[in-house]
Amino acid sequence: MRISFASPGLPESGGLVVGCFESKKLSPLAAELDKKTGGALKRAIEGSRFTGHRGEMLEIVAPAKLKNSRILLVGLGDIAKAKLKDLENLGGSVYAKLANSGDIEIAILMSDVEGSDVPVVTRAARVGFGALLRSYRFDKYRTKEKAEEKPSLKKVTIHVEEPQKARRELGELQKVSDGIFLTRDLVSEPANIIYPESFAAEAKALSELGIKVQVLGDAAMKKLGMGALLGVGQGSSRESQLVVMQWEGAPKAKGDAKKPVAFVGKGVTFDTGGISIKPAAGMEDMKWDMGGAGVVIGLMKALAGRKAKVNVVGICALVENMPDGNAQRPGDIVTSMSGQTIEVLNTDAEGRLVLADALTYVQQKFKPRAIVDLATLTGAVIISLGHEYAGLFSNDDALCDALSSAGEATGERVWRMPLGPEYDKLINCDAADMKNIGSGRAGGAITAAQFLQRFIDEGTPWAHLDIAGVAWSTKDKPTVPKGGTGFGVRLLDQLVANNYE
Ligand code: BES
Ligand code: MN
Ligand code: ZN
């Protein structure tokens, strides 16, 4: 789908989209169209329940006296107060409404609004960005879908003063959507296509953007002593991989700013549970158990794409959790790269094992100024927060605040959950330094986070995002079609932009 910008004007074909304020007050452009159509818009409003609340829509097909296919009237609400996210949602909702309308092209007509501190070019760019984000579709395996079953809409033109400025703003945002779409693609791919080595190949392809990519295999990881990660992968015929991506966008930075910000992702390309095998129903969802690593690679693509002035390291810890004859058994004791030993009481609590070694590695090798890890780590976080917020666990209040505000701005919201010695105690163990599950199921997302914290050096700001509830959606949202969401790419891109550039 293409988004373009043009000077104010009234195209004579395709669909037209105009706004209406609260209390049925037509925007100037809508009023103009109302006049041109002999009052069709006002009559349509009177004949419906449309009031102009933000997000409401009213479609007038075959408007009188015009050659256009339709006019879509969009409720803007109190548009002067709209946040950037609200504008993206409007763009996404318009796309969704008209995607299968039969129109190939639509024109969104935008003008300045009084009292808004967001310039109209920025509003136009955000509307376009929302439409673009919503237009994502993972349909490469639907070989029998006929052209007339696919979305008809191919081009959205936004008419606005100074279109070249809006085009430039969207250009920047498009670097972020490039990253989001990579994440969505990888999360959507089945596990026979995306496994540790094929995922690593996707990462290597990013070197053309100037990202330094290094891949460690089983032998290299064994040398480093990564017994926790390798134990998870040992029941699979696929070799485990640790992908290390570096973006040096601030080569001349000094002191703390020179140190990289680190992002670490759980990349379990399929999670059967291992010998502690999962029930059959719903196991297919575990193809997206690499969602954390998917966000890290998408984020690196976004940051490099927009040439972010920051040094970043991205780690993807890639394994397949399978139950073959060589698989790790419940009760096995593994030695992690940190030297700490772990009794593996449940082979399905594998994400924390994989992350443990990746976290040790990134600290030893890069001494990062902050670490954020992402993982589809626990079912328990879904019980706690549902599908609206990611669970946030951290040893650093400032990092939490920064993540929370980036979350509110981007709509990828995070909710802080507690850590503490009472929870930490629950993973103490008689046979080894710790066990990989809590005592009982209570606080399952928290005990998983406590486990990770045992691998974080004192004084290193660290945040863990449990994205199990938000990496995949079974419902369409304004800017996120159902399926892999890419949740985390925008959040962390915003975090970097606000705090580290
Ligand atoms: N990948 C799962 C967590 C998960 C569950 C993600 C549902 C997305 C949707 C993780 O590896 C897992 O199996 N966790 C166990 C931990 C338990 C054995 C302590 C869980 O949450 O049940
Ligand atoms: Mn598991
Ligand atoms: Zn898992």
Coordinates of C-alpha atoms and ligand atoms in Angstrom, one line a residue:
M1 CA 0.0 0.0 0.0
R2 CA 1.3 3.4 -1.0
I3 CA 0.8 6.6 1.0
S4 CA 1.4 9.9 -0.8
F5 CA 0.8 13.5 -0.2
A6 CA -0.5 16.2 -2.5
S7 CA -1.6 19.9 -2.3
P8 CA -5.1 20.6 -1.3
G9 CA -7.5 19.7 -4.0
L10 CA -10.5 17.6 -4.9
P11 CA -9.8 14.5 -7.0
E12 CA -12.6 13.6 -9.3
S13 CA -12.5 9.9 -8.8
G14 CA -12.1 7.4 -6.0
G15 CA -13.2 7.8 -2.5
L16 CA -13.0 11.0 -0.5
V17 CA -12.4 11.1 3.2
V18 CA -13.3 14.2 5.3
G19 CA -13.7 15.0 8.9
C20 CA -16.6 16.1 11.1
F21 CA -16.1 17.6 14.6
E22 CA -18.1 16.9 17.7
S23 CA -21.8 17.6 17.7
K24 CA -22.2 17.1 14.0
K25 CA -20.2 20.1 13.1
L26 CA -18.8 19.7 9.6
S27 CA -15.1 20.6 9.0
P28 CA -14.6 23.3 6.4
L29 CA -13.8 20.7 3.7
A30 CA -16.8 18.6 4.7
A31 CA -19.0 21.6 4.5
E32 CA -17.7 22.3 1.0
L33 CA -18.5 18.8 -0.1
D34 CA -21.9 19.1 1.5
K35 CA -22.6 22.1 -0.6
K36 CA -21.3 20.4 -3.8
T37 CA -23.6 17.4 -3.2
G38 CA -26.7 19.5 -2.5
G39 CA -26.6 18.7 1.3
A40 CA -26.0 15.0 1.1
L41 CA -23.7 15.0 4.1
K42 CA -26.1 16.8 6.4
R43 CA -28.9 14.6 5.3
A44 CA -26.9 11.5 5.9
I45 CA -26.0 12.6 9.4
E46 CA -29.6 13.3 10.2
G47 CA -30.6 9.9 9.0
S48 CA -28.1 8.1 11.2
R49 CA -26.6 8.0 14.7
F50 CA -23.4 9.7 13.6
T51 CA -22.4 12.5 16.0
G52 CA -18.8 13.3 15.2
H53 CA -17.2 11.4 18.1
R54 CA -13.7 10.5 17.4
G55 CA -13.6 7.3 15.3
E56 CA -17.2 7.3 14.2
M57 CA -17.7 6.8 10.5
L58 CA -20.5 7.5 8.1
E59 CA -20.3 6.3 4.4
I60 CA -22.1 8.1 1.7
V61 CA -21.9 5.9 -1.4
A62 CA -22.4 7.4 -4.9
P63 CA -22.8 11.0 -3.7
A64 CA -25.0 13.2 -5.9
K65 CA -23.3 15.5 -8.5
L66 CA -19.8 14.1 -7.9
K67 CA -18.0 11.4 -9.9
N68 CA -16.4 10.0 -6.7
S69 CA -17.4 6.6 -5.6
R70 CA -18.1 7.6 -2.0
I71 CA -17.5 10.1 0.7
L72 CA -16.4 8.8 4.1
L73 CA -17.2 11.2 6.9
V74 CA -14.9 10.6 9.9
G75 CA -15.7 11.7 13.4
L76 CA -12.8 13.7 14.8
G77 CA -14.1 14.6 18.2
D78 CA -12.2 17.4 19.9
I79 CA -9.5 17.2 17.3
A80 CA -7.4 20.0 18.8
K81 CA -6.8 17.8 21.8
A82 CA -5.9 14.7 19.8
K83 CA -2.6 13.0 20.5
L84 CA -0.3 11.7 17.8
K85 CA -1.5 8.2 18.6
D86 CA -5.2 9.3 18.1
L87 CA -4.3 10.5 14.6
E88 CA -2.6 7.2 13.8
N89 CA -5.7 5.4 15.0
L90 CA -7.9 7.5 12.7
G91 CA -5.7 6.8 9.8
G92 CA -5.7 3.1 10.6
S93 CA -9.4 3.0 11.0
V94 CA -10.0 4.8 7.7
Y95 CA -7.8 2.3 6.0
A96 CA -9.6 -0.7 7.5
K97 CA -13.0 0.8 6.7
L98 CA -12.2 1.2 3.0
A99 CA -9.6 -1.6 2.4
N100 CA -12.2 -3.9 0.9
S101 CA -14.6 -1.2 -0.4
G102 CA -13.7 -1.7 -4.1
D103 CA -11.9 1.7 -4.2
I104 CA -8.3 1.4 -5.4
E105 CA -7.5 4.9 -4.5
I106 CA -8.8 7.2 -1.8
A107 CA -8.1 10.8 -0.9
I108 CA -8.0 12.1 2.6
L109 CA -8.6 15.8 2.7
M110 CA -7.0 17.6 5.7
S111 CA -6.9 21.2 6.8
D112 CA -5.6 23.1 9.8
V113 CA -7.6 23.1 13.0
E114 CA -7.7 25.9 15.4
G115 CA -6.2 25.5 18.8
S116 CA -4.1 22.4 17.9
D117 CA -0.4 22.6 18.8
V118 CA 0.3 19.8 16.3
P119 CA 1.0 21.3 12.9
V120 CA -1.2 20.0 10.1
V121 CA 1.8 18.4 8.3
T122 CA 2.5 16.3 11.4
R123 CA -1.1 15.3 11.7
A124 CA -1.1 14.3 8.0
A125 CA 2.0 12.3 8.4
R126 CA 0.6 10.5 11.5
V127 CA -2.7 9.7 9.7
G128 CA -0.7 8.2 6.9
F129 CA 1.5 6.3 9.3
G130 CA -1.6 4.8 10.9
A131 CA -3.0 3.7 7.6
L132 CA 0.3 2.2 6.6
L133 CA 0.6 0.2 9.9
R134 CA -2.9 -1.1 9.5
S135 CA -2.4 -2.2 5.9
Y136 CA 0.1 -4.9 6.9
R137 CA -0.9 -8.3 5.8
F138 CA 0.8 -11.7 6.1
D139 CA -0.7 -13.5 3.1
K140 CA 2.3 -15.2 1.3
Y141 CA 0.9 -18.7 1.9
R142 CA -2.6 -17.9 0.8
T143 CA -2.0 -19.0 -2.8
K144 CA -5.7 -19.6 -3.7
E145 CA -6.9 -16.2 -2.6
K146 CA -8.3 -14.4 -5.6
A147 CA -7.4 -10.8 -6.5
E148 CA -11.0 -9.8 -5.7
E149 CA -10.7 -11.2 -2.3
K150 CA -7.6 -9.2 -1.4
P151 CA -7.9 -5.6 -0.3
S152 CA -8.8 -3.3 -3.2
L153 CA -7.2 -0.2 -1.7
K154 CA -3.7 0.4 -3.1
K155 CA -3.1 4.1 -2.7
V156 CA -4.0 6.7 -0.1
T157 CA -3.3 10.3 -1.0
I158 CA -3.4 12.8 1.8
H159 CA -4.2 16.4 0.5
V160 CA -2.6 19.0 2.8
E161 CA -0.7 22.3 2.6
E162 CA 3.1 21.8 2.2
P163 CA 2.8 18.1 1.2
Q164 CA 6.5 17.8 0.8
K165 CA 7.0 18.4 4.6
A166 CA 4.5 15.7 5.4
R167 CA 6.2 13.4 3.0
R168 CA 9.5 13.9 4.8
E169 CA 7.9 13.3 8.2
L170 CA 6.3 10.1 7.0
G171 CA 9.7 9.0 5.5
E172 CA 11.2 9.0 9.0
L173 CA 8.3 7.0 10.4
Q174 CA 8.4 4.6 7.5
K175 CA 11.9 3.4 8.8
V176 CA 10.1 2.4 12.0
S177 CA 7.3 0.6 10.1
D178 CA 10.0 -1.2 8.1
G179 CA 11.2 -2.6 11.4
I180 CA 7.7 -3.4 12.7
F181 CA 6.9 -5.2 9.5
L182 CA 10.1 -7.3 9.8
T183 CA 9.0 -8.3 13.3
R184 CA 5.5 -9.1 12.3
D185 CA 6.8 -11.2 9.4
L186 CA 9.1 -13.2 11.5
V187 CA 6.5 -13.7 14.3
S188 CA 4.0 -14.9 11.7
E189 CA 6.3 -17.4 9.9
P190 CA 5.8 -21.0 11.0
A191 CA 8.6 -22.8 12.8
N192 CA 9.5 -25.0 9.8
I193 CA 10.6 -21.8 8.1
I194 CA 11.9 -19.7 10.9
Y195 CA 14.3 -21.7 13.2
P196 CA 17.5 -20.5 14.8
E197 CA 19.7 -20.6 11.7
S198 CA 17.1 -19.1 9.3
F199 CA 16.4 -16.3 11.9
A200 CA 20.1 -15.6 12.1
A201 CA 20.3 -15.3 8.3
E202 CA 17.6 -12.6 8.5
A203 CA 19.8 -10.8 11.0
K204 CA 22.8 -11.1 8.8
A205 CA 20.9 -9.4 6.0
L206 CA 20.7 -6.3 8.1
S207 CA 24.4 -5.7 7.6
E208 CA 23.5 -3.8 4.5
L209 CA 22.1 -1.1 6.7
G210 CA 25.4 -0.8 8.5
I211 CA 24.7 -3.1 11.4
K212 CA 27.5 -5.3 12.5
V213 CA 26.2 -8.8 12.8
Q214 CA 27.9 -11.7 14.4
V215 CA 26.5 -15.2 15.0
L216 CA 27.7 -17.7 17.6
G217 CA 26.8 -21.4 17.1
D218 CA 26.8 -24.3 19.5
A219 CA 30.6 -24.7 19.6
A220 CA 31.2 -21.0 20.3
M221 CA 28.6 -20.9 23.0
K222 CA 29.9 -24.1 24.6
K223 CA 33.3 -22.4 24.8
L224 CA 31.7 -19.5 26.6
G225 CA 30.0 -21.9 29.1
M226 CA 26.5 -21.2 28.1
G227 CA 25.1 -24.4 29.7
A228 CA 21.7 -22.9 30.4
L229 CA 20.9 -21.8 26.8
L230 CA 22.5 -24.9 25.2
G231 CA 20.5 -27.2 27.6
V232 CA 17.3 -25.9 26.1
G233 CA 18.4 -26.4 22.5
Q234 CA 19.9 -29.8 23.0
G235 CA 16.7 -31.7 22.3
S236 CA 16.4 -30.1 18.8
S237 CA 18.0 -31.1 15.6
R238 CA 18.4 -27.4 14.8
E239 CA 21.5 -25.8 16.0
S240 CA 21.1 -23.0 18.6
Q241 CA 22.3 -19.5 17.7
L242 CA 23.2 -16.3 19.5
V243 CA 22.9 -13.3 17.2
V244 CA 24.9 -10.2 18.2
M245 CA 24.0 -7.0 16.3
Q246 CA 25.7 -3.7 16.8
W247 CA 24.6 -0.3 15.6
E248 CA 27.1 2.4 16.2
G249 CA 25.2 5.6 15.4
A250 CA 27.2 7.7 17.9
P251 CA 30.8 6.8 17.1
K252 CA 32.1 10.0 18.6
A253 CA 30.2 9.9 21.9
K254 CA 32.1 10.1 25.1
G255 CA 31.8 8.6 28.6
D256 CA 28.4 7.0 29.4
A257 CA 26.9 7.9 26.0
K258 CA 29.6 5.8 24.3
K259 CA 28.4 2.6 26.1
P260 CA 25.7 0.9 24.2
V261 CA 22.1 0.4 25.2
A262 CA 21.4 -3.3 25.1
F263 CA 18.3 -5.1 23.9
V264 CA 18.0 -8.8 24.5
G265 CA 15.3 -11.0 23.1
K266 CA 14.0 -14.5 23.8
G267 CA 14.0 -16.4 20.6
V268 CA 12.5 -19.8 21.1
T269 CA 11.6 -20.5 17.5
F270 CA 9.2 -23.2 18.7
D271 CA 8.3 -24.1 22.3
T272 CA 6.9 -27.6 22.6
G273 CA 7.7 -27.5 26.3
G274 CA 10.4 -30.1 25.9
I275 CA 10.0 -33.2 28.0
S276 CA 7.6 -31.3 30.2
I277 CA 5.6 -31.2 27.0
K278 CA 2.7 -28.8 26.5
P279 CA -0.9 -30.0 25.7
A280 CA -1.7 -30.2 22.0
A281 CA -4.5 -27.6 22.0
G282 CA -3.0 -24.2 21.1
M283 CA 0.6 -25.5 20.8
E284 CA 0.8 -23.9 17.4
D285 CA 0.9 -20.5 19.1
M286 CA 4.4 -21.4 20.3
K287 CA 5.7 -20.5 16.8
W288 CA 5.7 -16.9 18.1
D289 CA 7.7 -17.7 21.2
M290 CA 10.6 -16.0 19.4
G291 CA 8.6 -12.7 19.7
G292 CA 11.2 -11.0 21.9
A293 CA 14.0 -11.7 19.5
G294 CA 11.7 -10.6 16.7
V295 CA 11.3 -7.2 18.3
V296 CA 15.0 -6.9 18.8
I297 CA 15.8 -7.5 15.1
G298 CA 12.9 -5.2 14.0
L299 CA 14.1 -2.5 16.4
M300 CA 17.7 -2.7 15.1
K301 CA 16.3 -2.3 11.6
A302 CA 14.3 0.7 12.6
L303 CA 17.2 2.4 14.4
A304 CA 19.7 1.8 11.6
G305 CA 17.1 2.7 9.0
R306 CA 16.6 6.1 10.6
K307 CA 20.3 6.4 11.4
A308 CA 19.6 6.9 15.2
K309 CA 22.5 8.7 16.9
V310 CA 23.0 6.1 19.5
N311 CA 25.1 3.0 20.1
V312 CA 23.0 0.0 20.5
V313 CA 23.6 -3.7 20.8
G314 CA 20.9 -6.2 20.1
I315 CA 21.1 -9.9 21.1
C316 CA 18.8 -12.6 19.9
A317 CA 19.0 -15.9 21.9
L318 CA 17.7 -18.5 19.5
V319 CA 16.8 -22.1 20.3
E320 CA 14.2 -24.6 19.5
N321 CA 12.7 -26.3 22.6
M322 CA 12.1 -29.9 21.5
P323 CA 11.8 -33.3 23.2
D324 CA 14.1 -35.7 21.4
G325 CA 16.3 -38.5 22.8
N326 CA 19.0 -36.0 23.7
A327 CA 16.6 -33.5 25.3
Q328 CA 17.2 -32.1 28.8
R329 CA 15.3 -33.9 31.5
P330 CA 13.4 -32.5 34.5
G331 CA 15.9 -32.5 37.3
D332 CA 18.9 -31.9 35.2
I333 CA 21.3 -29.4 36.7
V334 CA 23.0 -27.0 34.2
T335 CA 25.8 -24.5 34.8
S336 CA 25.2 -21.1 33.3
M337 CA 27.8 -18.7 31.8
S338 CA 27.6 -16.7 35.0
G339 CA 28.8 -19.8 36.9
Q340 CA 25.5 -20.1 38.8
T341 CA 23.9 -23.6 38.7
I342 CA 20.2 -24.2 37.9
E343 CA 18.1 -27.2 38.6
V344 CA 15.7 -27.5 35.6
L345 CA 12.5 -28.7 37.3
N346 CA 10.3 -27.9 34.3
T347 CA 11.7 -27.9 30.8
D348 CA 8.9 -25.7 29.7
A349 CA 10.3 -22.8 31.8
E350 CA 13.0 -22.5 29.1
G351 CA 12.8 -18.8 28.2
R352 CA 14.5 -17.7 31.4
L353 CA 17.3 -20.3 30.8
V354 CA 18.0 -18.9 27.4
L355 CA 17.9 -15.3 28.5
A356 CA 20.1 -16.0 31.5
D357 CA 23.2 -16.7 29.4
A358 CA 22.3 -14.0 26.9
L359 CA 22.2 -11.4 29.7
T360 CA 25.5 -12.6 31.1
Y361 CA 27.1 -12.4 27.7
V362 CA 25.9 -8.9 26.9
Q363 CA 27.1 -7.6 30.3
Q364 CA 30.5 -9.2 30.1
K365 CA 31.1 -8.3 26.5
F366 CA 29.6 -4.8 26.2
K367 CA 29.2 -3.3 29.7
P368 CA 26.0 -1.6 28.5
R369 CA 24.6 1.6 30.1
A370 CA 21.2 -0.1 30.3
I371 CA 19.6 -3.4 29.4
V372 CA 16.0 -4.1 28.2
D373 CA 15.1 -7.7 27.6
L374 CA 11.9 -8.8 25.9
A375 CA 10.3 -12.2 26.2
T376 CA 7.1 -14.1 25.7
L377 CA 8.0 -15.5 29.0
T378 CA 5.0 -16.6 31.0
G379 CA 1.4 -17.5 30.7
A380 CA 1.0 -15.9 34.2
V381 CA 1.5 -12.4 32.8
I382 CA -1.5 -12.9 30.6
I383 CA -3.5 -13.9 33.7
S384 CA -2.3 -10.7 35.4
L385 CA -2.6 -8.1 32.6
G386 CA -4.6 -9.7 29.8
H387 CA -3.7 -8.4 26.3
E388 CA -3.5 -4.7 26.9
Y389 CA -0.2 -4.1 28.8
A390 CA 3.2 -5.8 28.8
G391 CA 4.5 -6.7 32.2
L392 CA 7.4 -4.5 33.2
F393 CA 9.9 -5.5 35.8
S394 CA 12.9 -3.4 36.7
N395 CA 15.6 -2.5 39.2
D396 CA 15.6 1.2 38.1
D397 CA 12.8 3.7 38.6
A398 CA 14.0 6.2 35.9
L399 CA 14.1 3.4 33.3
C400 CA 10.6 2.4 34.3
D401 CA 9.3 6.0 34.0
A402 CA 11.0 6.3 30.6
L403 CA 9.4 3.1 29.4
S404 CA 6.0 4.0 30.7
S405 CA 5.9 7.4 29.0
A406 CA 7.2 5.9 25.7
G407 CA 4.4 3.3 26.1
E408 CA 1.7 5.9 26.5
A409 CA 3.0 7.9 23.5
T410 CA 3.1 4.9 21.2
G411 CA 0.1 3.0 22.5
E412 CA 2.4 0.1 23.4
R413 CA 1.7 0.3 27.1
V414 CA 3.6 -1.3 30.0
W415 CA 2.6 -1.9 33.6
R416 CA 5.2 -2.2 36.3
M417 CA 5.0 -5.2 38.5
P418 CA 6.9 -5.9 41.7
L419 CA 10.3 -7.5 42.4
G420 CA 11.5 -8.3 45.9
P421 CA 13.4 -10.7 48.2
E422 CA 10.1 -12.4 49.2
Y423 CA 9.6 -13.4 45.6
D424 CA 13.3 -14.2 45.0
K425 CA 13.2 -16.7 47.8
L426 CA 10.7 -18.8 45.8
I427 CA 13.4 -19.9 43.4
N428 CA 15.8 -21.1 46.0
C429 CA 16.7 -24.7 45.6
D430 CA 18.3 -27.5 47.6
A431 CA 20.1 -29.2 44.7
A432 CA 21.6 -26.1 43.0
D433 CA 21.9 -22.3 43.2
M434 CA 18.3 -21.9 42.0
K435 CA 15.5 -23.7 40.3
N436 CA 13.9 -22.6 37.1
I437 CA 10.3 -22.5 38.4
G438 CA 8.8 -20.9 41.5
S439 CA 7.4 -22.9 44.5
G440 CA 3.8 -23.1 43.3
R441 CA 2.2 -21.2 40.5
A442 CA 1.6 -18.0 42.5
G443 CA 3.2 -14.9 41.0
G444 CA 4.5 -16.8 38.0
A445 CA 5.5 -13.8 36.0
I446 CA 7.3 -12.3 39.0
T447 CA 9.3 -15.4 39.9
A448 CA 10.4 -15.6 36.2
A449 CA 11.6 -12.0 36.4
Q450 CA 13.4 -12.7 39.7
F451 CA 15.2 -15.5 38.0
L452 CA 16.4 -13.1 35.3
Q453 CA 17.5 -10.6 37.9
R454 CA 19.9 -13.1 39.4
F455 CA 21.9 -12.7 36.2
I456 CA 22.0 -8.8 36.3
D457 CA 25.1 -7.2 37.8
E458 CA 24.6 -4.8 40.7
G459 CA 24.2 -1.3 39.4
T460 CA 23.2 -2.1 35.8
P461 CA 19.9 -0.5 35.0
W462 CA 17.7 -3.3 33.7
A463 CA 14.1 -3.8 32.6
H464 CA 12.4 -7.0 31.6
L465 CA 9.3 -6.8 29.4
D466 CA 7.1 -9.9 29.5
I467 CA 5.3 -9.6 26.2
A468 CA 3.5 -13.0 26.2
G469 CA 0.1 -11.2 26.2
V470 CA 0.8 -8.6 23.6
A471 CA 3.0 -10.2 20.9
W472 CA 0.1 -11.7 19.1
S473 CA -3.5 -10.4 18.8
T474 CA -6.6 -12.3 17.8
K475 CA -8.5 -9.0 17.3
D476 CA -7.9 -6.2 14.9
K477 CA -6.8 -2.9 16.5
P478 CA -6.8 0.5 14.7
T479 CA -3.1 0.4 13.7
V480 CA -2.5 -3.3 14.3
P481 CA -4.2 -6.0 12.3
K482 CA -4.7 -9.3 14.0
G483 CA -1.7 -11.6 14.1
G484 CA 1.8 -10.7 15.0
T485 CA 1.7 -7.2 16.5
G486 CA 5.3 -6.1 16.5
F487 CA 4.6 -4.8 20.0
G488 CA 7.9 -3.4 21.4
V489 CA 9.5 -2.0 18.3
R490 CA 7.7 1.4 18.5
L491 CA 8.0 1.4 22.3
L492 CA 11.8 0.9 22.3
D493 CA 12.4 3.1 19.3
Q494 CA 10.7 5.9 21.3
L495 CA 12.6 5.0 24.4
V496 CA 15.9 5.4 22.5
A497 CA 14.8 8.7 20.8
N498 CA 13.6 10.2 24.1
N499 CA 16.5 9.2 26.3
Y500 CA 19.6 8.0 24.6
E501 CA 20.0 10.0 21.4
Ligands
BES1 N1 6.5 -19.5 26.0 C1 5.9 -19.9 27.2 C2 5.0 -18.8 27.8 C3 3.8 -18.4 27.0 C4 2.6 -19.0 27.3 C5 3.9 -17.4 26.0 C6 1.5 -18.6 26.5 C7 2.8 -17.1 25.3 C8 1.6 -17.7 25.5 C9 6.9 -20.2 28.3 O1 8.1 -20.8 27.8 C10 6.3 -21.2 29.2 O2 6.0 -22.3 28.8 N2 6.1 -20.8 30.5 C11 5.5 -21.6 31.5 C12 6.3 -21.5 32.7 C13 5.9 -22.5 33.8 C14 6.3 -23.9 33.3 C15 6.6 -22.1 35.1 C16 4.1 -21.1 31.7 O3 3.9 -19.9 31.7 O4 3.2 -21.9 31.9
MN2 MN 7.9 -22.9 27.7
ZN3 ZN 8.6 -20.4 25.9

